[in-house]
Coordinates of C-alpha atoms and ligand atoms in Angstrom, one line a residue:
M1 CA 10.5 -5.8 -4.9
L2 CA 6.9 -5.7 -3.5
I3 CA 3.7 -5.4 -5.5
A4 CA 0.6 -4.7 -3.3
G5 CA -2.9 -4.5 -4.7
N6 CA -5.2 -2.1 -2.8
W7 CA -8.8 -3.2 -3.5
K8 CA -10.2 -0.1 -1.9
M9 CA -13.9 -0.4 -1.2
Y10 CA -14.4 -3.0 -4.0
K11 CA -14.9 -6.8 -3.9
G12 CA -17.4 -8.1 -1.2
A13 CA -16.7 -11.5 0.3
H14 CA -18.2 -13.5 -2.5
E15 CA -16.2 -11.8 -5.3
A16 CA -13.1 -11.6 -3.1
R17 CA -13.1 -15.4 -2.6
R18 CA -13.5 -16.0 -6.3
F19 CA -10.8 -13.5 -7.3
A20 CA -8.4 -14.8 -4.7
A21 CA -8.9 -18.4 -6.0
Q22 CA -8.1 -17.2 -9.5
I23 CA -4.8 -15.6 -8.5
R24 CA -3.7 -18.0 -5.8
H25 CA -0.7 -19.4 -7.7
L26 CA 0.5 -16.0 -8.9
G27 CA 3.1 -15.7 -6.1
E28 CA 4.8 -18.9 -7.3
R29 CA 5.5 -17.2 -10.7
T30 CA 7.1 -14.0 -9.3
P31 CA 10.7 -14.8 -8.3
G32 CA 12.2 -11.8 -6.5
V33 CA 8.8 -10.2 -6.0
D34 CA 6.5 -10.4 -3.0
V35 CA 2.8 -10.1 -3.8
V36 CA 0.3 -8.7 -1.4
V37 CA -3.5 -8.0 -1.7
C38 CA -5.4 -5.6 0.6
P39 CA -9.1 -6.3 0.6
P40 CA -11.7 -4.4 2.6
F41 CA -12.1 -5.6 6.2
A42 CA -15.3 -7.5 5.4
S43 CA -13.6 -9.5 2.7
L44 CA -10.3 -10.5 4.5
Q45 CA -11.5 -13.9 5.7
A46 CA -13.0 -14.8 2.3
T47 CA -9.8 -13.7 0.5
L48 CA -7.7 -15.9 2.8
E49 CA -10.0 -18.8 2.1
G50 CA -9.9 -18.2 -1.6
L51 CA -6.1 -18.1 -1.6
G52 CA -6.1 -21.3 0.5
E53 CA -3.2 -22.9 2.4
G54 CA 0.2 -22.5 0.8
S55 CA -0.4 -19.5 -1.4
A56 CA 2.6 -17.2 -1.6
I57 CA 0.3 -14.2 -1.8
R58 CA 0.0 -12.4 1.5
V59 CA -3.0 -10.5 2.8
Y60 CA -2.9 -7.0 4.4
A61 CA -5.8 -4.8 5.7
Q62 CA -6.3 -1.3 4.4
N63 CA -6.1 0.3 7.9
V64 CA -5.6 -0.8 11.5
H65 CA -6.1 0.7 14.9
W66 CA -3.2 1.0 17.4
E67 CA -4.8 -0.6 20.4
L68 CA -5.4 -4.3 20.8
E69 CA -8.9 -3.7 22.0
G70 CA -11.1 -1.0 23.5
A71 CA -14.0 1.3 23.0
Y72 CA -13.2 2.4 19.4
T73 CA -16.4 1.8 17.4
G74 CA -15.8 1.0 13.8
E75 CA -12.1 0.3 14.2
V76 CA -10.2 -3.1 13.9
S77 CA -7.2 -4.0 16.0
P78 CA -3.9 -5.5 15.0
S79 CA -4.6 -8.7 17.1
M80 CA -7.9 -9.2 15.3
L81 CA -6.1 -9.1 12.0
L82 CA -3.4 -11.4 13.1
E83 CA -6.0 -13.9 14.4
L84 CA -7.5 -14.1 10.9
G85 CA -4.1 -14.7 9.3
V86 CA -3.7 -11.2 8.0
E87 CA 0.1 -10.2 7.9
G88 CA 0.1 -6.5 7.5
A89 CA -1.8 -3.3 7.0
I90 CA -1.8 -0.1 4.9
V91 CA -1.7 3.1 7.1
G92 CA -2.2 6.7 6.1
H93 CA -3.6 6.1 2.6
S94 CA -4.4 9.5 1.0
E95 CA -8.1 8.6 0.8
R96 CA -8.1 8.2 4.6
R97 CA -6.2 11.4 5.0
Q98 CA -8.5 13.3 2.6
Y99 CA -11.9 12.0 3.5
F100 CA -11.6 10.7 7.1
G101 CA -9.4 13.3 8.7
E102 CA -6.4 11.0 9.2
T103 CA -3.6 13.0 10.7
D104 CA 0.2 12.3 10.7
E105 CA -0.1 11.6 14.5
W106 CA -2.8 8.9 13.9
V107 CA -0.7 7.4 11.1
R108 CA 2.2 7.2 13.4
R109 CA 0.2 5.6 16.1
R110 CA -1.4 3.1 13.7
A111 CA 2.0 2.2 12.3
E112 CA 3.6 1.8 15.7
G113 CA 0.7 -0.3 17.1
A114 CA 0.7 -2.6 14.1
L115 CA 4.4 -3.1 14.1
E116 CA 4.5 -3.7 17.9
A117 CA 1.8 -6.4 17.5
G118 CA 3.7 -8.1 14.7
L119 CA 2.1 -6.9 11.5
S120 CA 4.0 -5.5 8.5
V121 CA 3.1 -1.9 7.5
I122 CA 2.8 0.0 4.2
A123 CA 2.8 3.6 5.2
C124 CA 1.5 6.1 2.5
V125 CA 2.9 9.6 2.0
G126 CA 2.5 12.0 -0.9
E127 CA 1.7 15.6 -1.8
S128 CA -1.5 17.0 -3.2
E129 CA -1.7 18.8 -6.6
E130 CA -1.9 22.2 -4.8
E131 CA 1.1 21.4 -2.6
R132 CA 3.1 20.3 -5.7
E133 CA 2.2 23.5 -7.5
A134 CA 3.1 25.6 -4.5
G135 CA 6.5 24.0 -4.4
E136 CA 5.8 22.3 -1.1
T137 CA 6.4 18.7 -2.2
Y138 CA 9.6 18.2 -0.2
A139 CA 8.3 19.9 2.9
V140 CA 5.1 17.7 2.9
L141 CA 7.1 14.6 2.4
E142 CA 9.5 15.6 5.1
R143 CA 6.7 16.2 7.6
Q144 CA 4.8 12.9 6.7
V145 CA 8.0 10.8 6.7
A146 CA 9.1 12.2 10.0
S147 CA 6.0 10.7 11.7
L148 CA 6.9 7.2 10.6
P149 CA 8.8 4.8 12.8
R150 CA 11.9 3.1 11.6
H151 CA 11.3 -0.7 11.4
E152 CA 12.3 -3.6 9.2
R153 CA 8.7 -4.5 8.7
L154 CA 7.7 -1.0 7.5
V155 CA 7.8 0.1 3.9
I156 CA 6.8 3.5 2.6
A157 CA 4.5 4.1 -0.4
Y158 CA 5.0 7.4 -2.2
E159 CA 1.6 8.2 -3.6
P160 CA 1.2 11.7 -5.1
V161 CA -2.4 12.4 -4.3
W162 CA -2.9 14.0 -7.8
A163 CA -2.0 10.6 -9.4
I164 CA -4.3 8.4 -7.4
G165 CA -7.3 7.1 -9.2
T166 CA -7.0 10.0 -11.7
G167 CA -5.3 8.2 -14.5
K168 CA -2.5 10.8 -14.2
T169 CA 0.8 9.0 -13.4
A170 CA 3.9 10.7 -12.1
T171 CA 6.6 10.6 -14.8
P172 CA 9.4 8.1 -13.9
E173 CA 11.6 11.2 -13.2
I174 CA 9.2 12.7 -10.7
A175 CA 8.8 9.3 -9.0
Q176 CA 12.6 8.7 -8.9
D177 CA 13.2 12.2 -7.5
A178 CA 10.6 11.8 -4.7
H179 CA 11.8 8.3 -3.9
A180 CA 15.5 9.4 -3.7
F181 CA 14.4 12.3 -1.4
I182 CA 12.4 10.0 0.9
K183 CA 15.4 7.7 1.1
T184 CA 17.5 10.6 2.5
L185 CA 15.0 10.8 5.3
H186 CA 14.1 7.2 6.1
P187 CA 15.9 3.8 5.7
S188 CA 12.9 1.8 4.4
A189 CA 12.1 0.6 0.9
V190 CA 9.8 2.9 -1.1
L191 CA 6.9 1.7 -3.3
Y192 CA 5.3 4.0 -6.0
G193 CA 1.6 4.3 -6.2
G194 CA -0.7 6.4 -8.5
S195 CA -2.4 5.0 -11.6
V196 CA 0.2 2.2 -12.1
K197 CA -1.0 0.1 -15.0
P198 CA 0.5 -2.7 -17.2
E199 CA 1.5 0.0 -19.7
N200 CA 3.6 2.1 -17.3
A201 CA 4.7 -0.4 -14.7
A202 CA 8.0 -1.5 -16.4
V203 CA 9.4 2.1 -16.7
L204 CA 8.4 3.1 -13.2
L205 CA 9.7 -0.1 -11.6
A206 CA 13.0 0.3 -13.5
Q207 CA 13.9 3.5 -11.6
P208 CA 16.7 2.8 -9.2
D209 CA 14.9 3.9 -6.0
V210 CA 11.5 2.4 -6.9
D211 CA 11.2 -0.8 -4.9
G212 CA 7.8 -1.9 -5.9
A213 CA 4.3 -0.5 -6.4
L214 CA 1.0 0.0 -4.5
V215 CA -1.6 -0.6 -7.2
G216 CA -5.3 0.5 -6.8
G217 CA -7.6 0.2 -9.8
A218 CA -5.4 -2.1 -11.9
S219 CA -5.2 -4.6 -9.1
L220 CA -8.9 -5.3 -9.3
E221 CA -8.6 -7.3 -12.5
Q222 CA -6.6 -10.5 -12.9
H223 CA -4.9 -9.8 -16.2
S224 CA -3.7 -6.3 -15.3
F225 CA -2.6 -7.3 -11.8
E226 CA -0.6 -10.3 -13.2
A227 CA 0.9 -8.1 -16.0
I228 CA 2.2 -5.6 -13.4
C229 CA 3.6 -8.5 -11.3
A230 CA 5.3 -9.8 -14.4
A231 CA 6.9 -6.3 -15.0
A232 CA 8.1 -6.3 -11.5
V233 CA 9.8 -9.7 -12.0
E234 CA 11.6 -8.3 -15.0
A235 CA 12.6 -5.2 -13.0
A236 CA 13.8 -7.3 -10.1
A237 CA 15.9 -9.5 -12.4
A238 CA 17.5 -6.4 -14.1
A239 CA 18.3 -4.7 -10.8
Ligands
PEP1 C1 -4.1 3.3 -4.4 O1 -5.2 3.1 -4.1 O2 -3.2 3.3 -3.6 C2 -3.8 3.8 -5.8 C3 -2.5 4.1 -6.1 O3 -4.8 3.8 -6.7 P1 -4.7 3.8 -8.3 O4 -3.7 2.8 -8.7 O5 -6.1 3.5 -8.8 O6 -4.3 5.2 -8.7

């Protein structure tokens, strides 16, 4: 079971350091659950410092380029992340796909470059509201998942775009159905993401093919993030 907090474009270095220091012992209280936080690039170093040596919480970036260096203004390479002590990266988040033109091909290249360099990867897939309503969910998932490499350090996050940051959560049945479908296509673990909160975490994480969660808004606050991690511990123990 994996719980990853995506801080999106929140928490500058000062706040990230303070928040990381508050949650630094959380990973010791989560048997069976790996805890990851994904700060913005500019706050990675401060987060690592706030967590300090020996924290069980791991730090991932929210994106990564596929080359180790080069003329790619505004991008950050896998080796730069590794040098800081960052252990992985999200790729293909729907906000990147929606607002920054991220394509399946780029997501594949980012995932492959990161894995080759030694990072872990959380690769996001998921259909939009229009695609779901048009009955295209499986076709979209099939296309997106087909672009992902198979690797032991890659996990998929199923994040229906209509449920991200909207307060609309997929029902446990919708999540389970999509996760089971993804698992017919790809051997990796599958996290659920989309308005996961303390109130709905237990029922989502209890689904047989839900292997954890990628949490946005509710990961920004200590009590809600800790409550979701506690729900994951229960779900891991019951599995
Ligand atoms: C996310 O950012 O990946 C996410 C799922 O956001 P939220 O939990 O806020 O919907």
